[in-house]
Amino acid sequence: MCAKRHPQSFQTSNSSFWRQTGGAIPGRVNLTQSSGGGGAHSATGSSRHSAPHSAGFSSSSSAAAHSFNNFQESVSDAWDIEEPLTPPVKKGERVLESVHRQQHHQQQRATPPRPVGGGQLSAEDKRVINSAGGSTVNALPPFSQNATGSVGNRSHNSKCETTSVYPPSSDQSRCAKFDKVLDQVPINMTELESLSWSGVPQKYRTKVWKLLCGYLPAGKSEQVIQRKREEYAGYLSQYFDNKEEIHKDTFRQISIDVPRMSPLVSLFQQKCVQEMVERILYIWSIRHPASGYVQGINDLVTPFLMVFLQDFVDTDVTRSNFQFDSLEEKVRKEIEADSFWCMTKVLDGIQDNYTFAQPGIQIKIRQLEELLKRVDSDLHNHIVQNDVQYLQFSFRWMNNLLLRELPLRATIRLWDTYLAEKDGFSKFHLYVCAAFLIRWKQDLSQRNDFQSILLFIQNVPTAKWGDSDISLLVAEAYRLKYTFADAPNHLPECRIKTTL
C-alpha cells in the first residue's frame, strides 16, 4: 500500500490568524489571540478515534508539527453547519452534450440542443467543441456567476419533469428515452447510465437510483427488493432492540449527531425521521466494524431519503413542511430499508474514507493539490502563498461528498451523475472538487490573505444553485477526468509516500 495507516506530522507555515468576534464557527479551528501579541490557536472537539483531546496550530518562529488526527479532531463539529437554503460511452459525445447544455444556459437559447448520436462527429459538432476549447483543460468558458436553478412543486401525475437545463421539447424527448430503456427486459444498464449521467427526471429517479446502486438488479423482479427489506427488518430485531447492551457508545454518538442534521430542513427535525436515521446508521455501523460509525456518514443518508420519499409527496420535500408520520407504516418501513441498502452500496466503494486514520481522504487531498497544481497553477500558487492548506478546506469536501457545500436539491442532481459514472464517488468526485475550486477562481483572486480566502472557501455562495449549475460543474469535471484518466502517472497513488 502506498498510503500508510499511521498518520505522520505535517508542517504549517508561520502566519497570523484572526480573532472571531462572533464565537466559534463550527468546522473551523477555533482561533484566539494571546495577550503577548503572538497568535495562539486552540481547537477542541471529539473524535471516534483515540486522538488527543486538544489540538491546534502554533504561529511561533518555527513551524509546529501536528498530526492528521489532531486537525480532524479540531474540526469535529464541522457537521453542525447547515447547508444554505458514466458509463464508457463515446467520449466526444458526452463532452459535446455538456457543451450544448452550457451554451444553452449561458446564451438562454429557446431552441433545444441537437441530439447527440453515435458514429463520427459532424463538422458542426467539431466546430462547437473547438470553439469551447475541447482539446485543453482550461478551455471551458468560466462558469456563470449568476446561474440559478429552481425546483417547484412536483406532481407525479403531471407531465414529465426533468432538469432545468433542457427546454420543454427536449424534456419530453428525454422522458421518452427513459421510458424506452426502463421498459426493456432486461434493462440495458449501459444505456441507462448514459442517459442518467446528464440528470434523471424526477418521476424516474427512485427506480433509476435503485438500479444504478445495484439494489434492484436489472432483469429481476421487485421480489428481490422485498427480500432485502425483510432482511433489514431482521437486522433491526437482532441488533437494534438490544442496542443499550452492546455498542452503546456507538449509538450514543449517533443519537448526538442525528438531531444536528440539516437543521433548516423541517423534515429532519421530526422525531420519527430522526429515529429512522438512527436505526439506519446503527445497523450499518454494526455490520461494518472495520470503520464503524464516523461523523459525516449521517449526511450520506439524506439524498436517498429525500428521493424515495418524493414518490409519495406532490410538493418538493426539500422545501415543504411534510409530516413523515402521515405516511402509512408500511411505506415508511420501505423507505427506511431502501435508504439503508442504497447507502450501503455507496459506502462500500469509499469505506477507506472512514477506516482508521481515514487513508482514502488523505490520498484524495494530496491528489486534489497535485491536480490543481497542473490545471491551474496560478490559483494553486495564490492559495498556498497565503498559507492556506488544502487539508483545511477539502477534508470536509471528501468526508461529506460536498453535501455541506451544496443545497440538497443540487446534491441530488450531482448524485445522478455520481451513480451513473463508474467509480463516481471514489474517483470522479476528485475531479468534481477540482472543478468546484476552479469555479471560484475569480472570487479567490480578489482575496489576498489567509483569513478571507479560507472563510470564502468554507462558505461558498451556492444557496441558489440548481440543476444547470451542477451540469456545468460535472461537464468541467469530466474534461479534467478525460485529460488525466488515460495518463495515470499524473496522479499516481504511489507518489504519496507518507500520510498527512
Short mmCIF file of C-alpha atoms in Angstrom, two decimals:
data_model
loop_
_atom_site.label_atom_id
_atom_site.label_comp_id
_atom_site.label_asym_id
_atom_site.label_seq_id
_atom_site.Cartn_x
_atom_site.Cartn_y
_atom_site.Cartn_z
CA MET A 1 0.00 0.00 0.00
CA CYS A 2 1.25 3.41 -0.84
CA ALA A 3 -0.61 5.29 1.91
CA LYS A 4 0.41 4.31 5.41
CA ARG A 5 -2.28 3.88 8.00
CA HIS A 6 -0.48 5.74 10.81
CA PRO A 7 -0.54 9.50 10.31
CA GLN A 8 2.65 11.48 10.49
CA SER A 9 3.03 15.11 11.29
CA PHE A 10 2.87 17.88 8.79
CA GLN A 11 4.22 21.41 8.90
CA THR A 12 2.29 24.66 8.95
CA SER A 13 3.94 27.88 7.91
CA ASN A 14 4.10 30.94 10.12
CA SER A 15 1.11 33.17 9.71
CA SER A 16 -1.03 35.48 11.77
CA PHE A 17 -4.56 34.34 12.44
CA TRP A 18 -7.59 36.35 13.43
CA ARG A 19 -9.97 36.64 16.35
CA GLN A 20 -13.54 35.56 15.75
CA THR A 21 -15.84 38.14 17.30
CA GLY A 22 -18.99 36.09 16.84
CA GLY A 23 -17.87 32.99 18.71
CA ALA A 24 -16.63 29.70 17.40
CA ILE A 25 -17.56 28.72 13.87
CA PRO A 26 -18.41 25.02 13.53
CA GLY A 27 -15.94 23.13 11.40
CA ARG A 28 -13.17 25.71 11.77
CA VAL A 29 -10.17 25.76 14.01
CA ASN A 30 -11.12 27.99 16.96
CA LEU A 31 -8.52 30.73 16.75
CA THR A 32 -7.70 33.01 19.68
CA GLN A 33 -5.18 35.82 20.13
CA SER A 34 -2.80 35.62 23.06
CA SER A 35 -2.13 38.60 25.26
CA GLY A 36 1.50 38.72 24.25
CA GLY A 37 0.71 39.64 20.68
CA GLY A 38 1.59 36.26 19.18
CA GLY A 39 -1.11 34.14 17.59
CA ALA A 40 -2.11 31.14 19.67
CA HIS A 41 -4.59 28.78 18.16
CA SER A 42 -6.66 26.25 20.02
CA ALA A 43 -9.21 23.76 18.90
CA THR A 44 -11.33 21.34 20.81
CA GLY A 45 -13.54 18.53 19.69
CA SER A 46 -14.14 14.85 19.95
CA SER A 47 -13.38 12.07 17.55
CA ARG A 48 -14.27 8.46 17.22
CA HIS A 49 -10.60 7.58 17.04
CA SER A 50 -8.31 7.73 20.04
CA ALA A 51 -6.77 11.10 19.30
CA PRO A 52 -5.70 13.70 21.88
CA HIS A 53 -8.48 15.84 23.26
CA SER A 54 -6.92 19.10 22.17
CA ALA A 55 -5.09 20.17 19.08
CA GLY A 56 -4.11 23.42 17.44
CA PHE A 57 -1.79 25.36 15.22
CA SER A 58 1.13 27.38 16.59
CA SER A 59 2.47 30.50 14.89
CA SER A 60 5.81 30.65 16.71
CA SER A 61 9.07 31.33 14.88
CA SER A 62 9.43 27.68 13.96
CA ALA A 63 6.56 25.79 12.35
CA ALA A 64 4.98 23.27 14.71
CA ALA A 65 4.12 19.75 13.69
CA HIS A 66 0.59 18.49 14.02
CA SER A 67 -0.95 15.21 13.05
CA PHE A 68 -3.80 14.50 10.69
CA ASN A 69 -5.88 13.21 13.59
CA ASN A 70 -5.34 16.48 15.50
CA PHE A 71 -6.71 18.51 12.64
CA GLN A 72 -9.56 16.07 12.19
CA GLU A 73 -10.40 16.46 15.87
CA SER A 74 -10.22 20.24 15.71
CA VAL A 75 -13.00 20.29 13.12
CA SER A 76 -15.11 17.53 14.66
CA ASP A 77 -18.09 19.88 14.78
CA ALA A 78 -17.96 20.52 11.03
CA TRP A 79 -21.21 18.66 10.61
CA ASP A 80 -23.13 21.20 12.69
CA ILE A 81 -23.07 23.62 9.78
CA GLU A 82 -26.29 23.62 7.81
CA GLU A 83 -26.28 23.88 4.08
CA PRO A 84 -27.57 27.16 2.68
CA LEU A 85 -31.03 27.47 1.62
CA THR A 86 -20.88 7.19 -16.77
CA PRO A 87 -20.73 4.72 -18.44
CA PRO A 88 -17.99 4.17 -21.05
CA VAL A 89 -19.70 5.93 -23.94
CA LYS A 90 -18.00 7.69 -26.78
CA LYS A 91 -16.05 10.45 -25.14
CA GLY A 92 -16.68 13.06 -27.78
CA GLU A 93 -20.42 12.56 -27.42
CA ARG A 94 -20.51 13.27 -23.71
CA VAL A 95 -18.31 16.34 -23.97
CA LEU A 96 -20.40 17.57 -26.87
CA GLU A 97 -23.60 17.12 -24.89
CA SER A 98 -22.13 19.07 -21.97
CA VAL A 99 -21.01 21.87 -24.29
CA HIS A 100 -24.51 22.11 -25.76
CA ARG A 101 -26.02 22.40 -22.30
CA GLN A 102 -23.50 25.04 -21.25
CA GLN A 103 -24.12 27.15 -24.32
CA HIS A 104 -27.87 26.88 -23.81
CA HIS A 105 -27.53 28.07 -20.22
CA GLN A 106 -25.21 30.98 -20.97
CA GLN A 107 -27.00 32.28 -24.06
CA GLN A 108 -30.56 31.35 -22.92
CA ARG A 109 -31.43 29.84 -26.23
CA ALA A 110 -35.02 28.91 -26.90
CA THR A 111 -34.20 26.01 -29.17
CA PRO A 112 -33.39 22.54 -27.84
CA PRO A 113 -29.85 21.21 -28.16
CA ARG A 114 -29.18 18.97 -31.10
CA PRO A 115 -29.43 15.33 -30.10
CA VAL A 116 -26.14 13.55 -29.78
CA GLY A 117 -25.97 10.41 -31.86
CA GLY A 118 -23.46 7.68 -32.39
CA GLY A 119 -20.85 7.49 -35.09
CA GLN A 120 -18.47 10.19 -36.22
CA LEU A 121 -18.89 13.78 -35.12
CA SER A 122 -20.10 16.15 -37.78
CA ALA A 123 -18.17 19.22 -38.86
CA GLU A 124 -20.60 21.38 -36.87
CA ASP A 125 -20.05 19.26 -33.77
CA LYS A 126 -16.30 19.62 -34.08
CA ARG A 127 -16.66 23.36 -34.58
CA VAL A 128 -18.68 23.70 -31.37
CA ILE A 129 -16.18 21.66 -29.39
CA ASN A 130 -13.23 23.55 -30.81
CA SER A 131 -14.90 26.88 -30.06
CA ALA A 132 -15.15 25.76 -26.43
CA GLY A 133 -11.54 24.66 -26.40
CA GLY A 134 -12.24 20.95 -26.48
CA SER A 135 -8.56 19.98 -26.56
CA THR A 136 -7.32 21.87 -23.48
CA VAL A 137 -8.11 21.54 -19.82
CA ASN A 138 -8.86 25.19 -19.08
CA ALA A 139 -10.70 25.83 -22.30
CA LEU A 140 -14.25 25.84 -20.97
CA PRO A 141 -15.67 29.36 -20.59
CA PRO A 142 -15.95 30.49 -16.96
CA PHE A 143 -18.95 29.22 -15.08
CA SER A 144 -21.83 31.64 -14.97
CA GLN A 145 -21.65 33.71 -11.78
CA ASN A 146 -25.39 34.32 -11.69
CA ALA A 147 -26.62 30.89 -12.68
CA THR A 148 -29.54 29.80 -10.55
CA GLY A 149 -31.91 26.91 -10.58
CA SER A 150 -35.37 26.47 -9.16
CA VAL A 151 -37.34 23.48 -8.06
CA GLY A 152 -41.07 23.91 -7.98
CA ASN A 153 -43.86 21.73 -6.77
CA ARG A 154 -43.83 18.33 -8.40
CA SER A 155 -46.68 16.04 -9.16
CA HIS A 156 -46.04 12.54 -10.38
CA ASN A 157 -49.30 12.60 -12.26
CA SER A 158 -48.27 15.63 -14.27
CA LYS A 159 -46.12 15.76 -17.36
CA CYS A 160 -42.53 14.66 -17.26
CA GLU A 161 -40.34 16.94 -15.18
CA THR A 162 -36.59 16.96 -15.53
CA THR A 163 -33.67 19.31 -15.14
CA SER A 164 -33.99 23.00 -15.99
CA VAL A 165 -31.08 22.73 -18.41
CA TYR A 166 -33.28 21.43 -21.19
CA PRO A 167 -36.16 23.21 -22.96
CA PRO A 168 -39.63 21.55 -22.80
CA SER A 169 -39.32 19.75 -26.12
CA SER A 170 -36.04 18.20 -25.03
CA ASP A 171 -37.61 17.22 -21.68
CA GLN A 172 -40.24 15.18 -23.46
CA SER A 173 -37.60 13.56 -25.66
CA ARG A 174 -35.50 12.57 -22.62
CA CYS A 175 -38.53 11.13 -20.85
CA ALA A 176 -39.33 9.07 -23.93
CA LYS A 177 -35.77 7.71 -23.88
CA PHE A 178 -36.05 6.75 -20.22
CA ASP A 179 -39.37 5.06 -20.88
CA LYS A 180 -37.84 3.06 -23.69
CA VAL A 181 -34.84 1.94 -21.64
CA LEU A 182 -36.80 1.09 -18.49
CA ASP A 183 -39.34 -0.93 -20.47
CA GLN A 184 -36.64 -3.27 -21.76
CA VAL A 185 -36.30 -6.76 -20.26
CA PRO A 186 -33.59 -6.98 -19.12
CA ILE A 187 -32.70 -3.31 -18.81
CA ASN A 188 -29.65 -2.21 -20.77
CA MET A 189 -27.56 -0.73 -17.95
CA THR A 190 -25.10 0.90 -20.34
CA GLU A 191 -27.87 2.91 -21.98
CA LEU A 192 -29.40 3.76 -18.60
CA GLU A 193 -26.11 5.02 -17.22
CA SER A 194 -25.53 7.11 -20.33
CA LEU A 195 -28.94 8.75 -20.01
CA SER A 196 -28.67 9.26 -16.25
CA TRP A 197 -25.26 10.94 -16.43
CA SER A 198 -26.87 14.20 -17.55
CA GLY A 199 -29.64 14.08 -14.93
CA VAL A 200 -32.63 11.90 -14.18
CA PRO A 201 -36.23 13.22 -14.40
CA GLN A 202 -37.90 13.15 -11.01
CA LYS A 203 -40.59 10.63 -11.97
CA TYR A 204 -37.91 8.03 -12.80
CA ARG A 205 -35.31 8.84 -10.16
CA THR A 206 -36.32 6.35 -7.47
CA LYS A 207 -36.21 3.34 -9.78
CA VAL A 208 -33.13 4.54 -11.64
CA TRP A 209 -31.15 5.11 -8.45
CA LYS A 210 -32.04 1.63 -7.19
CA LEU A 211 -30.86 0.17 -10.49
CA LEU A 212 -27.64 2.19 -10.59
CA CYS A 213 -26.84 1.25 -6.98
CA GLY A 214 -27.32 -2.41 -7.80
CA TYR A 215 -30.06 -2.66 -5.20
CA LEU A 216 -32.55 -3.60 -7.92
CA PRO A 217 -30.75 -5.96 -10.31
CA ALA A 218 -31.52 -5.41 -13.98
CA GLY A 219 -33.92 -8.00 -15.28
CA LYS A 220 -35.02 -9.07 -11.80
CA SER A 221 -38.44 -8.54 -10.26
CA GLU A 222 -39.40 -6.43 -7.25
CA GLN A 223 -39.33 -9.64 -5.21
CA VAL A 224 -35.58 -9.12 -4.82
CA ILE A 225 -36.20 -5.80 -3.09
CA GLN A 226 -38.89 -7.34 -0.91
CA ARG A 227 -36.43 -9.96 0.35
CA LYS A 228 -33.87 -7.24 1.13
CA ARG A 229 -36.48 -5.31 3.07
CA GLU A 230 -37.27 -8.39 5.13
CA GLU A 231 -33.57 -8.91 5.72
CA TYR A 232 -33.23 -5.36 7.06
CA ALA A 233 -36.20 -5.94 9.36
CA GLY A 234 -34.34 -8.98 10.70
CA TYR A 235 -31.29 -6.85 11.44
CA LEU A 236 -33.44 -4.45 13.45
CA SER A 237 -34.83 -7.19 15.65
CA GLN A 238 -31.40 -8.82 16.02
CA TYR A 239 -29.23 -5.77 16.74
CA PHE A 240 -31.23 -2.63 17.39
CA ASP A 241 -33.54 -3.93 20.09
CA ASN A 242 -30.57 -4.58 22.42
CA LYS A 243 -28.52 -1.53 21.44
CA GLU A 244 -28.19 -0.42 25.07
CA GLU A 245 -26.36 -3.62 25.97
CA ILE A 246 -23.77 -3.73 23.18
CA HIS A 247 -22.18 -0.87 21.23
CA LYS A 248 -23.92 1.67 23.42
CA ASP A 249 -21.15 4.20 22.80
CA THR A 250 -21.76 3.96 19.04
CA PHE A 251 -25.46 4.57 19.44
CA ARG A 252 -24.80 7.46 21.80
CA GLN A 253 -22.64 9.22 19.20
CA ILE A 254 -25.26 8.62 16.52
CA SER A 255 -28.03 9.98 18.74
CA ILE A 256 -25.95 13.14 19.25
CA ASP A 257 -25.24 13.71 15.55
CA VAL A 258 -28.63 12.94 14.03
CA PRO A 259 -30.60 15.85 15.58
CA ARG A 260 -27.98 18.22 14.14
CA MET A 261 -28.58 17.06 10.57
CA SER A 262 -29.92 19.75 8.25
CA PRO A 263 -31.49 21.96 10.94
CA LEU A 264 -33.15 24.18 8.32
CA VAL A 265 -34.92 21.26 6.64
CA SER A 266 -38.05 20.66 8.68
CA LEU A 267 -38.27 17.01 7.68
CA PHE A 268 -35.11 16.13 9.61
CA GLN A 269 -36.38 17.82 12.77
CA GLN A 270 -39.26 15.39 13.05
CA LYS A 271 -38.76 12.81 15.78
CA CYS A 272 -39.87 9.85 13.68
CA VAL A 273 -37.39 10.76 10.91
CA GLN A 274 -34.53 11.12 13.38
CA GLU A 275 -35.30 7.74 14.90
CA MET A 276 -35.35 6.20 11.43
CA VAL A 277 -31.92 7.65 10.59
CA GLU A 278 -30.57 6.41 13.94
CA ARG A 279 -31.65 2.88 13.10
CA ILE A 280 -30.09 3.03 9.63
CA LEU A 281 -26.75 4.32 10.91
CA TYR A 282 -26.60 1.93 13.87
CA ILE A 283 -27.28 -1.16 11.77
CA TRP A 284 -24.72 -0.05 9.19
CA SER A 285 -22.03 0.52 11.83
CA ILE A 286 -22.67 -2.88 13.44
CA ARG A 287 -22.35 -4.64 10.07
CA HIS A 288 -19.16 -2.73 9.16
CA PRO A 289 -16.86 -2.99 12.18
CA ALA A 290 -13.75 -2.03 10.19
CA SER A 291 -14.91 1.57 10.20
CA GLY A 292 -17.93 1.73 12.44
CA TYR A 293 -19.83 4.97 12.61
CA VAL A 294 -17.93 8.16 11.74
CA GLN A 295 -19.28 11.68 11.74
CA GLY A 296 -20.26 12.59 8.21
CA ILE A 297 -21.79 9.25 7.30
CA ASN A 298 -25.10 10.53 8.66
CA ASP A 299 -25.23 13.10 5.85
CA LEU A 300 -24.97 10.39 3.19
CA VAL A 301 -28.40 9.06 4.11
CA THR A 302 -30.25 12.28 3.30
CA PRO A 303 -30.26 12.19 -0.55
CA PHE A 304 -31.75 8.69 -0.60
CA LEU A 305 -34.38 9.56 1.99
CA MET A 306 -35.48 12.63 0.06
CA VAL A 307 -35.57 10.87 -3.32
CA PHE A 308 -37.51 7.83 -2.10
CA LEU A 309 -39.91 9.99 -0.10
CA GLN A 310 -40.59 12.23 -3.10
CA ASP A 311 -42.55 9.42 -4.78
CA PHE A 312 -45.25 9.81 -2.14
CA VAL A 313 -45.39 13.62 -1.95
CA ASP A 314 -46.66 16.07 -4.57
CA THR A 315 -44.62 19.03 -3.33
CA ASP A 316 -40.85 19.44 -3.17
CA VAL A 317 -39.86 17.68 0.05
CA THR A 318 -36.65 19.71 0.31
CA ARG A 319 -38.76 22.82 0.88
CA SER A 320 -42.18 21.78 2.11
CA ASN A 321 -43.20 21.07 5.69
CA PHE A 322 -44.28 17.50 5.11
CA GLN A 323 -45.21 15.30 8.08
CA PHE A 324 -43.44 11.99 7.64
CA ASP A 325 -45.64 10.15 10.13
CA SER A 326 -48.67 10.86 7.93
CA LEU A 327 -47.48 8.10 5.60
CA GLU A 328 -48.60 4.53 6.14
CA GLU A 329 -46.30 2.49 8.36
CA LYS A 330 -45.60 0.05 5.53
CA VAL A 331 -44.43 2.90 3.28
CA ARG A 332 -42.19 4.33 6.00
CA LYS A 333 -40.54 0.95 6.56
CA GLU A 334 -39.95 0.52 2.82
CA ILE A 335 -38.29 3.95 2.57
CA GLU A 336 -36.09 3.14 5.56
CA ALA A 337 -34.96 -0.24 4.23
CA ASP A 338 -34.35 1.08 0.69
CA SER A 339 -32.30 4.00 2.05
CA PHE A 340 -30.20 1.64 4.17
CA TRP A 341 -29.30 -0.70 1.31
CA CYS A 342 -28.59 2.08 -1.21
CA MET A 343 -26.41 3.97 1.29
CA THR A 344 -24.56 0.72 1.95
CA LYS A 345 -23.84 0.32 -1.77
CA VAL A 346 -22.36 3.82 -1.92
CA LEU A 347 -20.24 3.40 1.22
CA ASP A 348 -18.87 0.07 0.01
CA GLY A 349 -16.91 1.97 -2.64
CA ILE A 350 -15.48 4.61 -0.30
CA GLN A 351 -15.13 2.79 3.01
CA ASP A 352 -11.42 3.62 3.22
CA ASN A 353 -12.58 7.21 3.79
CA TYR A 354 -13.84 6.13 7.20
CA THR A 355 -11.43 3.48 8.45
CA PHE A 356 -8.69 4.30 10.99
CA ALA A 357 -6.73 7.45 10.04
CA GLN A 358 -9.05 7.81 7.02
CA PRO A 359 -6.40 6.95 4.38
CA GLY A 360 -8.83 7.39 1.50
CA ILE A 361 -9.38 11.04 2.37
CA GLN A 362 -5.66 11.64 2.87
CA ILE A 363 -4.89 10.32 -0.60
CA LYS A 364 -7.64 12.38 -2.23
CA ILE A 365 -6.50 15.60 -0.57
CA ARG A 366 -2.98 15.04 -1.90
CA GLN A 367 -4.32 14.26 -5.35
CA LEU A 368 -6.52 17.36 -5.36
CA GLU A 369 -3.49 19.51 -4.66
CA GLU A 370 -1.46 17.80 -7.38
CA LEU A 371 -4.32 18.10 -9.85
CA LEU A 372 -4.91 21.80 -9.26
CA LYS A 373 -1.19 22.47 -9.49
CA ARG A 374 -1.28 21.06 -13.03
CA VAL A 375 -4.51 22.53 -14.36
CA ASP A 376 -4.41 25.97 -12.72
CA SER A 377 -1.03 26.80 -11.26
CA ASP A 378 -1.98 30.45 -10.73
CA LEU A 379 -4.86 29.55 -8.42
CA HIS A 380 -2.79 26.91 -6.66
CA ASN A 381 0.06 29.35 -6.02
CA HIS A 382 -2.36 32.01 -4.80
CA ILE A 383 -3.79 29.57 -2.25
CA VAL A 384 -0.51 28.19 -0.90
CA GLN A 385 1.29 31.56 -0.88
CA ASN A 386 -1.34 32.78 1.54
CA ASP A 387 -0.60 29.84 3.86
CA VAL A 388 -3.88 28.07 3.15
CA GLN A 389 -3.52 24.31 3.23
CA TYR A 390 -5.77 22.04 1.19
CA LEU A 391 -6.44 19.97 4.28
CA GLN A 392 -8.13 22.93 5.92
CA PHE A 393 -10.97 23.11 3.43
CA SER A 394 -11.03 19.91 1.37
CA PHE A 395 -11.25 17.46 4.28
CA ARG A 396 -14.97 18.14 4.57
CA TRP A 397 -15.40 18.02 0.79
CA MET A 398 -14.08 14.47 0.76
CA ASN A 399 -15.68 13.32 4.00
CA ASN A 400 -19.17 14.64 3.22
CA LEU A 401 -19.03 14.48 -0.60
CA LEU A 402 -19.82 18.23 -0.88
CA LEU A 403 -23.14 17.77 0.92
CA ARG A 404 -22.34 20.71 3.19
CA GLU A 405 -21.29 22.92 0.29
CA LEU A 406 -24.38 22.45 -1.89
CA PRO A 407 -28.12 22.77 -1.31
CA LEU A 408 -29.89 19.43 -1.14
CA ARG A 409 -31.68 19.79 -4.49
CA ALA A 410 -28.31 20.37 -6.20
CA THR A 411 -26.75 17.42 -4.36
CA ILE A 412 -29.46 15.12 -5.68
CA ARG A 413 -28.71 16.22 -9.25
CA LEU A 414 -24.98 15.69 -8.64
CA TRP A 415 -25.64 12.17 -7.39
CA ASP A 416 -27.42 11.37 -10.66
CA THR A 417 -24.02 11.70 -12.28
CA TYR A 418 -22.08 10.01 -9.48
CA LEU A 419 -24.30 6.93 -9.62
CA ALA A 420 -24.09 6.79 -13.42
CA GLU A 421 -20.32 7.30 -13.54
CA LYS A 422 -18.04 4.36 -12.88
CA ASP A 423 -16.36 4.94 -9.51
CA GLY A 424 -18.30 8.18 -9.27
CA PHE A 425 -17.98 8.58 -5.52
CA SER A 426 -14.46 7.23 -5.18
CA LYS A 427 -12.68 8.75 -8.21
CA PHE A 428 -14.85 11.14 -10.20
CA HIS A 429 -15.57 13.10 -7.02
CA LEU A 430 -11.92 14.22 -7.03
CA TYR A 431 -12.37 15.95 -10.40
CA VAL A 432 -15.64 17.49 -9.27
CA CYS A 433 -13.84 19.00 -6.26
CA ALA A 434 -11.14 20.41 -8.55
CA ALA A 435 -13.76 21.91 -10.88
CA PHE A 436 -15.62 23.26 -7.86
CA LEU A 437 -12.49 25.05 -6.61
CA ILE A 438 -11.67 26.44 -10.06
CA ARG A 439 -15.26 27.71 -10.25
CA TRP A 440 -14.39 30.29 -7.57
CA LYS A 441 -11.06 31.39 -9.03
CA GLN A 442 -12.15 34.97 -9.69
CA ASP A 443 -13.52 35.41 -6.18
CA LEU A 444 -10.45 33.88 -4.56
CA SER A 445 -8.09 36.00 -6.64
CA GLN A 446 -9.63 39.12 -5.12
CA ARG A 447 -8.77 37.92 -1.61
CA ASN A 448 -5.19 38.26 -0.58
CA ASP A 449 -4.92 37.00 2.97
CA PHE A 450 -5.33 33.72 4.83
CA GLN A 451 -8.48 34.75 6.67
CA SER A 452 -10.58 35.93 3.74
CA ILE A 453 -9.53 33.06 1.45
CA LEU A 454 -10.30 30.34 3.96
CA LEU A 455 -13.57 31.90 5.06
CA PHE A 456 -14.75 32.18 1.47
CA ILE A 457 -13.82 28.60 0.54
CA GLN A 458 -15.62 27.28 3.61
CA ASN A 459 -18.72 29.38 2.91
CA VAL A 460 -19.07 29.42 -0.87
CA PRO A 461 -22.30 31.12 -2.10
CA THR A 462 -24.20 28.16 -3.54
CA ALA A 463 -27.60 28.74 -1.91
CA LYS A 464 -29.28 29.34 -5.28
CA TRP A 465 -27.52 26.60 -7.19
CA GLY A 466 -29.70 24.30 -9.25
CA ASP A 467 -29.52 21.69 -11.97
CA SER A 468 -27.89 23.96 -14.54
CA ASP A 469 -25.01 24.83 -12.23
CA ILE A 470 -24.36 21.17 -11.47
CA SER A 471 -24.45 20.32 -15.17
CA LEU A 472 -21.72 22.88 -15.81
CA LEU A 473 -19.74 21.58 -12.85
CA VAL A 474 -19.77 17.93 -13.94
CA ALA A 475 -19.01 18.93 -17.53
CA GLU A 476 -15.82 20.65 -16.37
CA ALA A 477 -15.04 17.72 -14.08
CA TYR A 478 -15.39 15.30 -16.99
CA ARG A 479 -12.95 17.37 -19.05
CA LEU A 480 -10.41 17.08 -16.24
CA LYS A 481 -11.00 13.35 -15.94
CA TYR A 482 -10.72 12.90 -19.71
CA THR A 483 -7.34 14.61 -19.57
CA PHE A 484 -5.90 12.61 -16.67
CA ALA A 485 -7.72 9.26 -16.73
CA ASP A 486 -5.57 7.95 -19.59
CA ALA A 487 -2.41 9.43 -18.06
CA PRO A 488 -2.39 7.89 -14.58
CA ASN A 489 1.22 8.87 -13.94
CA HIS A 490 -0.01 12.43 -13.43
CA LEU A 491 -1.88 11.40 -10.29
CA PRO A 492 -0.37 8.11 -9.09
CA GLU A 493 -1.25 6.99 -5.59
CA CYS A 494 2.28 5.64 -5.25
CA ARG A 495 3.68 9.16 -5.26
CA ILE A 496 2.14 9.61 -1.83
CA LYS A 497 4.86 8.04 0.26
CA THR A 498 3.64 9.30 3.64
CA THR A 499 0.33 10.15 5.20
CA LEU A 500 -0.68 13.68 6.03
#
